[in-house]
PDB file of C-alpha atoms in Angstrom:
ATOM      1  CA  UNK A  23     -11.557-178.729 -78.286  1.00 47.00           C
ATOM      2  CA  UNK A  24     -10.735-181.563 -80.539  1.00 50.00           C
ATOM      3  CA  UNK A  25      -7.806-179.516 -81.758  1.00 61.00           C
ATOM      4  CA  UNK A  26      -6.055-178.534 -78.780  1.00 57.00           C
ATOM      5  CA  UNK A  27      -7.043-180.999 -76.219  1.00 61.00           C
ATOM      6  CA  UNK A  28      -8.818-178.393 -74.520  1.00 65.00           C
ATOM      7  CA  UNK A  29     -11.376-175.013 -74.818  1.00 64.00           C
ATOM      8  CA  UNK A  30     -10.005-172.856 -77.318  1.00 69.00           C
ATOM      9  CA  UNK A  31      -9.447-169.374 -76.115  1.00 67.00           C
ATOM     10  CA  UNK A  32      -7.856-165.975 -77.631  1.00 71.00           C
ATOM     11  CA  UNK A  33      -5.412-164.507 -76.245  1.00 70.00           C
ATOM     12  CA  UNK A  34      -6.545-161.728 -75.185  1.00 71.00           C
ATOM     13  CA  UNK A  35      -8.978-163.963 -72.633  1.00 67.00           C
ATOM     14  CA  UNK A  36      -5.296-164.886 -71.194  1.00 61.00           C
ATOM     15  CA  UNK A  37      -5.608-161.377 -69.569  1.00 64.00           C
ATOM     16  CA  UNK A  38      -8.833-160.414 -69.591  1.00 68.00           C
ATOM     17  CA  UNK A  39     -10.835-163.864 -68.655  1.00 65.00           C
ATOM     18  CA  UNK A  40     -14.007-163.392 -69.923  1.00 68.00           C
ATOM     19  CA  UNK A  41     -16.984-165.083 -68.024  1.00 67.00           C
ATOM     20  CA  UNK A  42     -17.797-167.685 -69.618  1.00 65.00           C
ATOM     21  CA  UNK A  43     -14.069-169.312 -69.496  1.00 63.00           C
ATOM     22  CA  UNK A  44     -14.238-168.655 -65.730  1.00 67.00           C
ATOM     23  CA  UNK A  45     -17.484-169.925 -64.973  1.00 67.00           C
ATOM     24  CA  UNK A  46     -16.361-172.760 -66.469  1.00 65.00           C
ATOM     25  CA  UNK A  47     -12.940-173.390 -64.600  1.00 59.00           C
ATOM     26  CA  UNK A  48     -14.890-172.410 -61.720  1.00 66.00           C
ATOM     27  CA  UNK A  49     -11.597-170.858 -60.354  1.00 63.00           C
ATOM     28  CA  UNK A  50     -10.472-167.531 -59.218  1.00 68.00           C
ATOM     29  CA  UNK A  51      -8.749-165.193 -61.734  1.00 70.00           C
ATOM     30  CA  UNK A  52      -5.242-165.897 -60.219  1.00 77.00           C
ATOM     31  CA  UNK A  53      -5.822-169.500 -60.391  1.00 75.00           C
ATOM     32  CA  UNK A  54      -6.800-168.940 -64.244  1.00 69.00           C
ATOM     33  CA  UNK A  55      -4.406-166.880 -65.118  1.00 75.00           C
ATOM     34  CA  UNK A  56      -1.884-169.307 -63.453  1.00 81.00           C
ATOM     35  CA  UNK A  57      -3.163-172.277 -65.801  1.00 76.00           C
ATOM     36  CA  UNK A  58      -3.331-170.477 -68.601  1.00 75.00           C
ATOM     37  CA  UNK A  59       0.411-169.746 -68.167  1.00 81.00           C
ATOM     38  CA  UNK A  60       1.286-172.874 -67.888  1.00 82.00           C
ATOM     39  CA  UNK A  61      -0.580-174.335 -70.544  1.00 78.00           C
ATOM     40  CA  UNK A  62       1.097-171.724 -73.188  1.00 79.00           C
ATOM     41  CA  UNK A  63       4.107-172.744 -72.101  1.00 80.00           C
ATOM     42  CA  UNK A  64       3.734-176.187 -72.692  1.00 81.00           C
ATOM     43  CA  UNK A  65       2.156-175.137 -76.074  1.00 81.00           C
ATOM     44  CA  UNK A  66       5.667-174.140 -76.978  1.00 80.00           C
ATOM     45  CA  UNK A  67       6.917-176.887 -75.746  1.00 83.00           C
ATOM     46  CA  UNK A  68       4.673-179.275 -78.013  1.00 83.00           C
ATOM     47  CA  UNK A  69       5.153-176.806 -81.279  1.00 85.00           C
ATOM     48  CA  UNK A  70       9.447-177.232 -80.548  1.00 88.00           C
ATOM     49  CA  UNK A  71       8.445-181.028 -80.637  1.00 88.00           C
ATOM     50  CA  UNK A  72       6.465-181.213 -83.767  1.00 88.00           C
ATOM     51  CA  UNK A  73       9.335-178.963 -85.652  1.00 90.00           C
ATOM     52  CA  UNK A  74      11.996-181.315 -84.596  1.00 94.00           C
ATOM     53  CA  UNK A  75       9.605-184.368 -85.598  1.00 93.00           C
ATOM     54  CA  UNK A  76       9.163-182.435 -89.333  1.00 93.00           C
ATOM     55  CA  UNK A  77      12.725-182.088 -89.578  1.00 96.00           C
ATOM     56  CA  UNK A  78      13.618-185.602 -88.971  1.00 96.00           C
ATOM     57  CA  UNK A  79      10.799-186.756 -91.285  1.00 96.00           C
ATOM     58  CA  UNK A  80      11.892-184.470 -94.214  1.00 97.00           C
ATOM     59  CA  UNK A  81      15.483-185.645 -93.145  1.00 96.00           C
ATOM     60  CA  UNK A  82      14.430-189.501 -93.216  1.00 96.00           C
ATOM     61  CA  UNK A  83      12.528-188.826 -96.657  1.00 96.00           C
ATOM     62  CA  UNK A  84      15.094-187.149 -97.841  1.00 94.00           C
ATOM     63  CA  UNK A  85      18.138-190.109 -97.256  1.00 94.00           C
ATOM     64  CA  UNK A  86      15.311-192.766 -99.010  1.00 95.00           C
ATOM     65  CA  UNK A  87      15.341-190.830-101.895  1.00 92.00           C
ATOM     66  CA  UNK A  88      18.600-189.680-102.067  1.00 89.00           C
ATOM     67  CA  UNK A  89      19.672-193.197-102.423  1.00 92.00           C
ATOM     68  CA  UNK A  90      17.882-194.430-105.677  1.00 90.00           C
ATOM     69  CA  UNK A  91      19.422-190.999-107.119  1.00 83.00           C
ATOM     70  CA  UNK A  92      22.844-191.131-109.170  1.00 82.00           C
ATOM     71  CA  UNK A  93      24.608-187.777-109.668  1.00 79.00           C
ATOM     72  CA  UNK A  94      25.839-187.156-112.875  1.00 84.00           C
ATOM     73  CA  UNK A  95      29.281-185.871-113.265  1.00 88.00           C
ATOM     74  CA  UNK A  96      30.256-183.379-115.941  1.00 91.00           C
ATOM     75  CA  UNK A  97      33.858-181.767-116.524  1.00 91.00           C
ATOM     76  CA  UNK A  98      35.044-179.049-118.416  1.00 92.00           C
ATOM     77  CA  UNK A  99      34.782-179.185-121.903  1.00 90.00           C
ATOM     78  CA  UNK A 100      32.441-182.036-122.141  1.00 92.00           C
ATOM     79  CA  UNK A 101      30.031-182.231-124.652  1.00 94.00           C
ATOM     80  CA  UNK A 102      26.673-181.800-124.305  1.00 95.00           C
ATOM     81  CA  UNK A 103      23.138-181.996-125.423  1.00 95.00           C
ATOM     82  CA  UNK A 104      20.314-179.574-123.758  1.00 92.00           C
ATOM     83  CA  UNK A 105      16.895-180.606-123.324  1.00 91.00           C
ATOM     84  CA  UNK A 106      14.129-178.618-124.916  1.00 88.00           C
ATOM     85  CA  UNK A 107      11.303-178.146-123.154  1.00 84.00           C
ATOM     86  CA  UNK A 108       7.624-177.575-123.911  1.00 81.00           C
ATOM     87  CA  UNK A 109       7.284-173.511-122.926  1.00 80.00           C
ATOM     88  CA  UNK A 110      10.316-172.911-125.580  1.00 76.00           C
ATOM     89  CA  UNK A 111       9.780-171.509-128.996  1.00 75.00           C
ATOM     90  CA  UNK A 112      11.789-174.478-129.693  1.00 73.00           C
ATOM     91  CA  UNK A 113       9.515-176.619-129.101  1.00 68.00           C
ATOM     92  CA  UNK A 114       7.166-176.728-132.747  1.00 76.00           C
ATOM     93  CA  UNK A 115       5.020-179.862-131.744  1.00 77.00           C
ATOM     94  CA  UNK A 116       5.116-183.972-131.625  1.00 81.00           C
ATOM     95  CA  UNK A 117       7.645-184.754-133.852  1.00 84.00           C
ATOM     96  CA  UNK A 118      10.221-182.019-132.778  1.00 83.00           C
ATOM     97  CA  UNK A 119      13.037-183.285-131.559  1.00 86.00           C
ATOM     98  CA  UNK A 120      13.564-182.949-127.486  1.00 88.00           C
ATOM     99  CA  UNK A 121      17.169-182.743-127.621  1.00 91.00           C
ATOM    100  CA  UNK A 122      19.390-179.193-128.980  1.00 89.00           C
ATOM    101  CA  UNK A 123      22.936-178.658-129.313  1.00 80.00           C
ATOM    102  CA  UNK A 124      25.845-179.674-129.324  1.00 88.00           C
ATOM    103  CA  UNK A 125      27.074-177.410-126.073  1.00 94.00           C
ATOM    104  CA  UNK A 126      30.247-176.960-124.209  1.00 94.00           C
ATOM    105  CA  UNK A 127      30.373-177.068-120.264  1.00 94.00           C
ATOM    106  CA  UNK A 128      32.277-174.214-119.604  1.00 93.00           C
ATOM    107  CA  UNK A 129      32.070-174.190-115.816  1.00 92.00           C
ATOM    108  CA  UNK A 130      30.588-176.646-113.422  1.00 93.00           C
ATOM    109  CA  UNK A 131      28.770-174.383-109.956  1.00 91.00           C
ATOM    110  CA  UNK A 132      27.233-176.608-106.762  1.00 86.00           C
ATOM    111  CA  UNK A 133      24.409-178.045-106.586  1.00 83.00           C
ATOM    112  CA  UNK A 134      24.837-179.589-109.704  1.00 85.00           C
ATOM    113  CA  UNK A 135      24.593-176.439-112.156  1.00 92.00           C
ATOM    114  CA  UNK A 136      26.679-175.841-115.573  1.00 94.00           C
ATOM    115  CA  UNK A 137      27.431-173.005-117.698  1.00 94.00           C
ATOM    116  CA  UNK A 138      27.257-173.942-121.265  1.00 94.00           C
ATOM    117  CA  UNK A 139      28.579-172.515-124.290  1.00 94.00           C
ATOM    118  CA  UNK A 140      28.515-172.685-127.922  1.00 91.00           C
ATOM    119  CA  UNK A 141      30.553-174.235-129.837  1.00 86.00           C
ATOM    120  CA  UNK A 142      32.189-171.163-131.821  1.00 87.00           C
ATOM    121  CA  UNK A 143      32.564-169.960-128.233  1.00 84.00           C
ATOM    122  CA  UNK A 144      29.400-167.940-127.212  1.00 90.00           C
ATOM    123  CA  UNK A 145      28.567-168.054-123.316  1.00 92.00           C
ATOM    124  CA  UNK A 146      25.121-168.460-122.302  1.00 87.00           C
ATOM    125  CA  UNK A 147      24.682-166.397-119.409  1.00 87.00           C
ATOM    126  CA  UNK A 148      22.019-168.270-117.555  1.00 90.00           C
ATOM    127  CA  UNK A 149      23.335-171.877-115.469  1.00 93.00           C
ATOM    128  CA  UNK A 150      21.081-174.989-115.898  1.00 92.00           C
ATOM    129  CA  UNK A 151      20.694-177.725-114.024  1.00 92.00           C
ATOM    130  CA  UNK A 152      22.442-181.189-114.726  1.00 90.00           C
ATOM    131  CA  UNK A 153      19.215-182.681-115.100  1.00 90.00           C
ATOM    132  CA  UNK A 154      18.227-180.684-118.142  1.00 91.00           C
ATOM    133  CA  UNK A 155      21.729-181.914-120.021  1.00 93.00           C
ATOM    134  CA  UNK A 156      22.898-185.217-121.316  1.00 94.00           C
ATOM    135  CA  UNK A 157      26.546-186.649-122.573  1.00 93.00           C
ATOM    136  CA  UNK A 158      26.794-186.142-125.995  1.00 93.00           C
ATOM    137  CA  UNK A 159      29.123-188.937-127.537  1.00 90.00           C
ATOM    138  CA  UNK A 160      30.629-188.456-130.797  1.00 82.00           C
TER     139      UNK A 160
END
């Protein structure tokens, strides 16, 4: 009841009232049936409103973050550094260094992906995210 605003019921008690849930609408079974109609409509009513509400919350979260963020912009042939992270074998301990390469941007994808290569030409097959990459200036 605190849930729904009303006495739960199953579904199945939308076509087969049981007695307790007319005993206690003290209605006939046409009446109930009736209500009970109407109610789940208005159920899906309320569920279309709460959807819309979650999108424009995720949409109004979305825009305040999305403003404190700067895109970085990479072109072809930049160089780059990629960051190593703590699940590679690169990765030996605390005084490793977090930073490997130099690397080529070989193609930029959406969404803010690159394809890197070597330098003596060797394309890695995977894209990373810009994120993961910094300028390397020489």
């Amino acid at each position: 009841m605190l849930v729904y605003g009303s006495e739960a019921v199953i579904p199945a008690e939308v076509e087969i009232p049981s007695l307790r849930v007319i005993q206690e609408a003290e209605l006939d079974d046409a009446e109930w049936v009736k209500s009970r109609y109407e109610q789940l409509a208005l159920i899906d009513g309320k569920r279309m409103n709460v959807v819309c509400h979650g999108q424009l919350y995720q949409n109004r979260m979305s825009r305040a973050f999305n403003k404190r963020v700067k895109p970085r912009k990479f072109a072809l042939g930049q160089l780059v550094l990629k960051k190593i992270f703590p699940h590679q074998d690169e990765a030996k301990g605390k005084f490793s260094p977090n930073w490997q390469g130099s690397y080529m941007v070989h193609r930029v994808l959406t969404g803010g992906a690159l394809i890197l290569t070597e330098m003596y030409g060797e394309v890695w097959p995977k894209p990373i995210n810009a994120d993961a990459v910094k300028r390397y200036y020489i």
